[in-house]
Coordinates of C-alpha atoms and ligand atoms in Angstrom, one line a residue:
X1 CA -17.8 45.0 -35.8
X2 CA -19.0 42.7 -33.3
X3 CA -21.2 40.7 -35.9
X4 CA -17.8 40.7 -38.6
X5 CA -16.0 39.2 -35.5
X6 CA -18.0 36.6 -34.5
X7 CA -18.2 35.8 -38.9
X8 CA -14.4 35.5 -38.8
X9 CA -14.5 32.6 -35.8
X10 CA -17.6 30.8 -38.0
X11 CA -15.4 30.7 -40.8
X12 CA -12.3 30.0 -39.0
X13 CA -14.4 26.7 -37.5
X14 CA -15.8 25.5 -40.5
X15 CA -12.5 25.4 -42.4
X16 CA -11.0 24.0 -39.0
X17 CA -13.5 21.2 -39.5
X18 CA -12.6 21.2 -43.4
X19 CA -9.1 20.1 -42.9
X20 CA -9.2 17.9 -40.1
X21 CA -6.5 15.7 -41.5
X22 CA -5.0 18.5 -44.0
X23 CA -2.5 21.9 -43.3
X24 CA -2.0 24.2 -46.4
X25 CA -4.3 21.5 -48.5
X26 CA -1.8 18.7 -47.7
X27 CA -2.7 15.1 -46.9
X28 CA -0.4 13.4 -44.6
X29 CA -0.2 9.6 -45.0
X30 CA 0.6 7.2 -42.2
X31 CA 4.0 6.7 -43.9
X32 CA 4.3 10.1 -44.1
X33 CA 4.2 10.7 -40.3
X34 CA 6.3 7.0 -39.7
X35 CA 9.0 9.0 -41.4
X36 CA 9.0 12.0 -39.4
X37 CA 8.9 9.8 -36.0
X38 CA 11.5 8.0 -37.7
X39 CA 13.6 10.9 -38.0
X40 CA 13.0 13.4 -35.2
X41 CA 11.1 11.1 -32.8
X42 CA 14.1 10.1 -30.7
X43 CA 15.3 12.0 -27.8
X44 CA 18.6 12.3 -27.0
X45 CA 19.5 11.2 -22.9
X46 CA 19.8 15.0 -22.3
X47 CA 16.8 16.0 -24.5
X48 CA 13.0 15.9 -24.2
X49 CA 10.6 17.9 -21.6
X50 CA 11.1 15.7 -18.8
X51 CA 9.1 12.1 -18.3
X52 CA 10.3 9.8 -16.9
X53 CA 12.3 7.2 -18.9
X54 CA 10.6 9.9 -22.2
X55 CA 7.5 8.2 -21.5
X56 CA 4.4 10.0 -23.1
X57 CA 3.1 11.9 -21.0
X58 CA -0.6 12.1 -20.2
X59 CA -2.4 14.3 -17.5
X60 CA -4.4 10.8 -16.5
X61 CA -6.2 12.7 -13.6
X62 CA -8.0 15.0 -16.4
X63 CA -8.3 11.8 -19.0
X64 CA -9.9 9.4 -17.4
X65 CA -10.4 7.9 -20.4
X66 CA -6.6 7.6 -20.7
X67 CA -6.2 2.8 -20.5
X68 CA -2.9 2.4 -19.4
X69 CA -1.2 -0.9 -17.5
X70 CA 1.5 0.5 -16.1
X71 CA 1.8 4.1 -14.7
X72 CA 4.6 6.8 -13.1
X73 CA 3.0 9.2 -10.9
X74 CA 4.4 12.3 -9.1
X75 CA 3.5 13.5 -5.6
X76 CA 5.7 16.6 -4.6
X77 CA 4.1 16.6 -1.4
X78 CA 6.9 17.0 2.2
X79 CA 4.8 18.8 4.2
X80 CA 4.7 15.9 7.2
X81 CA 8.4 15.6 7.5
X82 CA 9.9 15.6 10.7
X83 CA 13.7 16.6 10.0
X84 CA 15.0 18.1 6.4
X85 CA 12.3 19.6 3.5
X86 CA 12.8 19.5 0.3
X87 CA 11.2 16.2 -0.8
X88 CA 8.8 17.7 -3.0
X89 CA 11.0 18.3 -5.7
X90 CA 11.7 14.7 -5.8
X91 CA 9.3 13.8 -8.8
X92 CA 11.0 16.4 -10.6
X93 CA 15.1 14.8 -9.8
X94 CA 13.7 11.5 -10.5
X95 CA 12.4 11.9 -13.4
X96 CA 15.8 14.5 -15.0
X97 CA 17.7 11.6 -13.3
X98 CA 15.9 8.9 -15.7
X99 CA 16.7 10.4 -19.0
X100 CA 19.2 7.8 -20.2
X101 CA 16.6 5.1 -19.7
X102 CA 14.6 5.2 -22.9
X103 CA 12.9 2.4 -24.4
X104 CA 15.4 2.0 -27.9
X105 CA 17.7 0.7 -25.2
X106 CA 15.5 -0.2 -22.1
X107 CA 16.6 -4.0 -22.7
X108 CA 16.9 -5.7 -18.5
X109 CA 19.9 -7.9 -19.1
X110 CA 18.9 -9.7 -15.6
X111 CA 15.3 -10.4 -17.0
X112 CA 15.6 -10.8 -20.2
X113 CA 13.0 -8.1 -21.2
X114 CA 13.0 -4.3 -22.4
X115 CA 9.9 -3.2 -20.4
X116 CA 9.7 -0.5 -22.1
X117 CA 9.0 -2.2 -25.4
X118 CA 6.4 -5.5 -24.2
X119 CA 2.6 -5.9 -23.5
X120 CA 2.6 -3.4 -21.3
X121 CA 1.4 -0.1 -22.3
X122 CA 3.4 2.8 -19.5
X123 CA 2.8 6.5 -19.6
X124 CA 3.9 9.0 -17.2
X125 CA 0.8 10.4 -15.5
X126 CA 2.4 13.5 -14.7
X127 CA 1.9 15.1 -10.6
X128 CA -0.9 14.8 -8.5
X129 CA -1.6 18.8 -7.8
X130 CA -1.1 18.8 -3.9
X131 CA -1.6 21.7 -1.9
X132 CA 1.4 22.8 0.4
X133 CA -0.8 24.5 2.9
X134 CA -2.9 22.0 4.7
X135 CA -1.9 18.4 5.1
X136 CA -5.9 17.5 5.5
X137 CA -7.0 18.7 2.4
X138 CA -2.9 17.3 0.9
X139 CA -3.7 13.7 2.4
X140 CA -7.5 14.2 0.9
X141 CA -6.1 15.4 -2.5
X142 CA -3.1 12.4 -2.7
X143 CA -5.9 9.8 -1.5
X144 CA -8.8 10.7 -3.8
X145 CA -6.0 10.9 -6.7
X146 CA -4.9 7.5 -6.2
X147 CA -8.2 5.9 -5.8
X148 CA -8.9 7.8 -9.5
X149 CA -5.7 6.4 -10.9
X150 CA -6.2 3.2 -9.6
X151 CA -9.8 2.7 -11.7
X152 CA -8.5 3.4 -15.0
X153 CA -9.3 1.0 -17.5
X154 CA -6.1 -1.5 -18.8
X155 CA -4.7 -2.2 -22.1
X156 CA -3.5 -5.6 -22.1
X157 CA -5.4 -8.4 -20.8
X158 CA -2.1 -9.7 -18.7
X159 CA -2.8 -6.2 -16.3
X160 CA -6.7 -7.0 -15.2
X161 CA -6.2 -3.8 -13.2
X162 CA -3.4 -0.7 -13.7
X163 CA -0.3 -0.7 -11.4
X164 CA 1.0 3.0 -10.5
X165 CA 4.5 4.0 -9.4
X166 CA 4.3 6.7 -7.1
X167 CA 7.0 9.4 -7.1
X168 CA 7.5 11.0 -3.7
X169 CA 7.5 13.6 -2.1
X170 CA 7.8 12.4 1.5
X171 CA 6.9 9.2 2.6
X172 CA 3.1 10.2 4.5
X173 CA 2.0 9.4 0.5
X174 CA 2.1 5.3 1.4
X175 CA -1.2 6.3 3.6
X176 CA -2.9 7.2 0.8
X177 CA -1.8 4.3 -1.4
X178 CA -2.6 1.9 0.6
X179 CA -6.3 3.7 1.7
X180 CA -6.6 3.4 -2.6
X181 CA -5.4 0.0 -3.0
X182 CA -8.1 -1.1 0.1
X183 CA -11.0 0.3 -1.8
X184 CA -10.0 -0.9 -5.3
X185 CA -8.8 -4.6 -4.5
X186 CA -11.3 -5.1 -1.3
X187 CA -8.8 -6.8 0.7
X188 CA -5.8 -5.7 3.0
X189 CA -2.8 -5.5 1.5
X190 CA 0.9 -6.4 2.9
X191 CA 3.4 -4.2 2.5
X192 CA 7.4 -4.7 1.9
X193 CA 9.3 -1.5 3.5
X194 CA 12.5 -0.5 2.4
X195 CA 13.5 2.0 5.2
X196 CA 16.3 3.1 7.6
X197 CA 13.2 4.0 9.9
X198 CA 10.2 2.1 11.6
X199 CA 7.8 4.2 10.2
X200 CA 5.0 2.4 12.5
X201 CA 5.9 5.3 15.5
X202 CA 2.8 6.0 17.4
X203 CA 2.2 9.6 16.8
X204 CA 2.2 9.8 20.9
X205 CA 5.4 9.1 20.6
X206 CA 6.7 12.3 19.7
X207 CA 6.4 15.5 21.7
X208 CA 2.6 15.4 22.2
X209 CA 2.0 18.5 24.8
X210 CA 0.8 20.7 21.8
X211 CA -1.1 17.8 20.4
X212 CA -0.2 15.3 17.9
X213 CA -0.4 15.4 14.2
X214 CA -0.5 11.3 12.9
X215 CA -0.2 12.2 9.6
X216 CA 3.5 12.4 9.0
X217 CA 6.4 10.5 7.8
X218 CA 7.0 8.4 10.5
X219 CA 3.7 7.6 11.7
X220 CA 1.7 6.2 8.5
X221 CA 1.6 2.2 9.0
X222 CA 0.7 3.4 12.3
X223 CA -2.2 4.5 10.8
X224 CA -2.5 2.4 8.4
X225 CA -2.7 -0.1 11.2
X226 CA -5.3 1.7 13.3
X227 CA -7.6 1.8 10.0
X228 CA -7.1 -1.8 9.4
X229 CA -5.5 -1.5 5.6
X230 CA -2.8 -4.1 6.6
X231 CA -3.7 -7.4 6.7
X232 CA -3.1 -8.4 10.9
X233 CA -3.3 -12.6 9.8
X234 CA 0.1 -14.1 11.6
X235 CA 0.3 -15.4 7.9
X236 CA 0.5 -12.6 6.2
X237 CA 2.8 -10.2 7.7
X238 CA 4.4 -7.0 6.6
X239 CA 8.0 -6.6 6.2
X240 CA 10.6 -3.9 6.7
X241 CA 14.0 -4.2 5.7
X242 CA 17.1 -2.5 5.9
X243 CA 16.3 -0.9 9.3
X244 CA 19.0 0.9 11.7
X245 CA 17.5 3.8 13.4
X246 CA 17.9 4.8 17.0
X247 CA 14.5 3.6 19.1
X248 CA 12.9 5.1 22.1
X249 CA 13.8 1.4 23.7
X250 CA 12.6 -1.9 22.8
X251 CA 9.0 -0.7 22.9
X252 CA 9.3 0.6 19.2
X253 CA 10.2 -2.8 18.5
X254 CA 7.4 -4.4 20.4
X255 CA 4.6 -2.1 18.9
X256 CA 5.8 -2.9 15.7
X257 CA 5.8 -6.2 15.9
X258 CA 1.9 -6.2 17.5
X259 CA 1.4 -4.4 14.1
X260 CA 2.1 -7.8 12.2
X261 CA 5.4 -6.6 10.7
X262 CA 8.8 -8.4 10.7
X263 CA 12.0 -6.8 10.6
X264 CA 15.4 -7.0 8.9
X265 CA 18.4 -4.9 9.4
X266 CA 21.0 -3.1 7.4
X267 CA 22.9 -5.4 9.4
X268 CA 21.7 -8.4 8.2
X269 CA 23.2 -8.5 4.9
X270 CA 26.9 -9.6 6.6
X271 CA 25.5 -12.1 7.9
X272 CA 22.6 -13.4 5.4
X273 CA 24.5 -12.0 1.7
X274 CA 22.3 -10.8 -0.7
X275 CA 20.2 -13.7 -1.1
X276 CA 19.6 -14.5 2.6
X277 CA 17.6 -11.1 2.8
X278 CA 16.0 -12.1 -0.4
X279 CA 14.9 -15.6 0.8
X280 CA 13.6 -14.4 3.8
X281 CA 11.4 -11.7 2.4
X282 CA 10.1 -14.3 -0.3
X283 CA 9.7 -16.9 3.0
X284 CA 7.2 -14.0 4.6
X285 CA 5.3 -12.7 1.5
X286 CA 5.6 -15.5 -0.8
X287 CA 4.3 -14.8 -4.9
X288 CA 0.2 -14.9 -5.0
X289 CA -0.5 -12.9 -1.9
X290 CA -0.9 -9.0 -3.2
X291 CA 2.1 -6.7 -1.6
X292 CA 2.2 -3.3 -2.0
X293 CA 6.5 -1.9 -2.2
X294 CA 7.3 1.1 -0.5
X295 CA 11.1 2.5 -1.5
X296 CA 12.7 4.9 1.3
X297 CA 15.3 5.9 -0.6
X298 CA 17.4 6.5 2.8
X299 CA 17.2 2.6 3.3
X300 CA 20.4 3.5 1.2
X301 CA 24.0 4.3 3.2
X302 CA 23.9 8.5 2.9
X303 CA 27.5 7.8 1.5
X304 CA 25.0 6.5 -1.9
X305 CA 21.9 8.7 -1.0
X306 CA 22.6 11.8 0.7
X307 CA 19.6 13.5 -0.5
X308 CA 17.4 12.7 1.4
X309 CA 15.1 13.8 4.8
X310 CA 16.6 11.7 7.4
X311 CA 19.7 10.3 6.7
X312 CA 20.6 7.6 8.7
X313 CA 24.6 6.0 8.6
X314 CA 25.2 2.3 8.0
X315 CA 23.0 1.7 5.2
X316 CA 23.7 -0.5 2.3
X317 CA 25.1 0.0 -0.9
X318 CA 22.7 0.7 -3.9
X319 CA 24.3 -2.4 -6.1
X320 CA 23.4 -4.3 -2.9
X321 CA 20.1 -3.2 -3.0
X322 CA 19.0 -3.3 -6.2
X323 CA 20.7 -7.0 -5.9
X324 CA 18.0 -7.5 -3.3
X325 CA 14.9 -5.8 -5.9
X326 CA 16.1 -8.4 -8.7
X327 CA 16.0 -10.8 -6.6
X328 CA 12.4 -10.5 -5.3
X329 CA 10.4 -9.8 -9.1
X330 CA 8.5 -12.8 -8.1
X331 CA 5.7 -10.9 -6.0
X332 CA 2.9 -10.0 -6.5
X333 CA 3.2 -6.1 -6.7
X334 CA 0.2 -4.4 -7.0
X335 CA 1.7 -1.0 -6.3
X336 CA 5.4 0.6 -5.3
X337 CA 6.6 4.2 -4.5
X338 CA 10.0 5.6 -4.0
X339 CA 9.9 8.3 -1.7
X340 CA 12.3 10.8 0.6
X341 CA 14.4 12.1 -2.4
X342 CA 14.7 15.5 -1.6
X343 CA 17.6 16.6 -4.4
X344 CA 18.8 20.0 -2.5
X345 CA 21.0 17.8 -0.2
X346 CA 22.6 15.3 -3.3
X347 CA 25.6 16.2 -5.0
X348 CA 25.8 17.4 -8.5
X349 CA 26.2 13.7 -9.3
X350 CA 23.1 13.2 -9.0
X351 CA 24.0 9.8 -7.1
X352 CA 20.4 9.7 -5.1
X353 CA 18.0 10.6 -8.1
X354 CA 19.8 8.1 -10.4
X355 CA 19.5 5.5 -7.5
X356 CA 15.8 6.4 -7.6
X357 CA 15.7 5.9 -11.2
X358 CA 17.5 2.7 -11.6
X359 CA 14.7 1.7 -8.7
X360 CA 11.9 2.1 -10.4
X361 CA 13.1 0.8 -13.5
X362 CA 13.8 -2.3 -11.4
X363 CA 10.9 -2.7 -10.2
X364 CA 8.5 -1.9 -13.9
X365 CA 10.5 -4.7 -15.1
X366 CA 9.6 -6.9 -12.4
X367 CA 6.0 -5.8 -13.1
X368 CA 6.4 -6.8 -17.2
X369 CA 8.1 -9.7 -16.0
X370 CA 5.6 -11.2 -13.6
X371 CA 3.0 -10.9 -16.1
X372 CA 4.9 -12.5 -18.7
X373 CA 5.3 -14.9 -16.3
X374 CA 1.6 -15.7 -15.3
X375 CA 1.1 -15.9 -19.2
X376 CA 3.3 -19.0 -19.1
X377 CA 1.7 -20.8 -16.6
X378 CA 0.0 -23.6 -17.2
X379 CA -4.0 -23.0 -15.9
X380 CA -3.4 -19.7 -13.9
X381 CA -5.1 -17.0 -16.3
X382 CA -4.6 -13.4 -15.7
X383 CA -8.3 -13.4 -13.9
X384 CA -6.4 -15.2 -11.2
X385 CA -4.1 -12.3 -10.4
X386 CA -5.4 -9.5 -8.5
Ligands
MN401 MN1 10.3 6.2 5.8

């Protein structure tokens, strides 16, 4: 029986191999399967297995053969939060909460481009597999995945390397980013921060007597800082903006700024507008220098993003801040993540997801844009841009 068994699977393969191209001894043309994209291809807002925007989806982590320019990538990781869980499922919200963007109609009325539909080629990579057990072997895990990612070979000459939109999961993921981005570009990198918190919070500076644990949500740059992934010239400072958090004292403050970043408030924007904030982070990163983007999504007012970890009153408004992202597609992004959704605490509305969404878009449009833009410029080749 054995031998008439293993006959069967010989047969099976050899007529597998037969009809490579071929079911029930029928050829398919190209036009052929053009017709049946043509008519079932499209998906529906409410349809589809989940990518974001119904990008295809490829597991790039197990393809590293996968070229891509532009990737979305999940980490359902909230293991280092201080206040409420639930960030993990975040990927998943963000990416149910995108399903009206699709690339038929993906057309950026402020930038004149469908992203979705230029040179650059986006997939959804799909979730980095994180364990929720042990945050040394989950910081590891997001860290080597990164690094992995961030090697992949590009499509289109205008993307010299691949740019990846993280998905959080809770915001301890920026560590590994920028730990990735250091070994791939070989330089420091700054960072724009989009936060209602510091984030740069010495881990001492929470209840210690048990020890301290510095890899959490509030305690990354710090970090970052102490393993020299920032760049620390005067000239090239970090930024956060949209702060309003409640400090220890005006130490928080101080140690922050000794860690090379500058600050802007929530309350800023009655004073400054729109474009004030945006001028002033242009002023302090400028458009060559490479800047990573880090999107807490509770830099939103909880009245626009209750869904989140540690909401924090007084925020802004998310027209007002995606006023701010438009503004600011001239840097040099080399990386973004929007992180802290954590969907159990939103509404049915989905308001904080859909924020999250419209963000990312935002900023993969700014990404096509730029390199659209370096295109156009007279001597500055893609090689130039890092
Ligand atoms: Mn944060």
């Amino acid at each position: 029986m054995k031998s008439a068994t293993l006959l069967q699977l010989l047969m099976l393969l050899g007529l597998t191999i037969a009809c490579n191209h071929q079911h029930d001894g029928k050829e398919w043309t190209k036009e052929e399967i053009d017709e049946l994209e043509a008519k079932w291809g499209y998906e529906w807002g409410f349809e589809g297995i989940g990518t974001f925007a119904h990008l295809n989806h490829v597991k790039c982590l197990t393809e590293p053969m996968e070229d891509f320019d532009i990737a979305i990538i999940g980490a359902p990781f909230d293991k280092a939060v201080t206040y409420r869980p639930g960030a993990r499922f975040g990927p998943r919200a963000i990416r149910y909460a995108s399903g009206r963007q699709h690339s038929l109609r993906g057309f950026n009325p402020r930038a004149n481009i469908n992203p979705y539909q230029n040179w650059a080629k986006i997939i959804d990579c799909g979730d980095i597999p994180i364990t929720p057990i042990d945050n040394n072997i989950a910081q590891t895990q997001m860290t080597e995945a990164l690094k992995q990612l961030g090697k992949h070979k590009t499509v289109s000459p205008l993307a010299p390397k691949p740019k990846l939109v993280t998905l959080g999961g809770d915001h301890s993921l920026t560590l590994p980013a920028l730990r990735a981005l250091n070994e791939i570009y070989g330089k420091t990198i700054q960072v724009l921060h989009f936060d209602a918190h510091l984030d740069t919070w010495n881990p001492n500076a929470y209840p210690s007597y048990w020890g301290t644990t510095a890899f959490n949500h509030g305690s990354m740059f710090w970090l970052a800082n102490q393993e020299g992934l920032l760049s620390n010239s005067s000239f090239e400072p970090s930024v956060h903006a949209g702060l309003r958090t409640r400090l220890t004292g005006e130490i928080d403050n101080n140690d922050d700024t000794a860690q090379n970043w500058k600050r802007f408030s929530a309350d800023d924007i009655d004073t400054l507008g729109t474009q004030g904030i945006i001028h002033n982070i242009m002023e302090a990163l400028g458009t060559d220098n490479p800047v990573y983007l880090s999107v807490d999504i509770d830099v939103l007012d909880p009245a626009f993003a209750p869904g989140t970890g540690t909401p924090e009153a007084g925020g802004w408004s998310t027209r007002e801040f995606i006023r701010i992202l438009r503004g600011i597609e001239g840097l040099n992004l080399v990386g973004a993540d929007v992180v802290e959704v954590s969907p159990a605490y939103q509404g049915g509305g989905e308001e904080t997801s859909v924020a999250a969404a419209q963000i990312v878009y935002e900023l993969i449009t700014s990404m096509v844009k730029r390199g659209l833009d370096n295109m156009g410029k007279e001597g500055k080749s893609s090689k130039d841009e890092l």
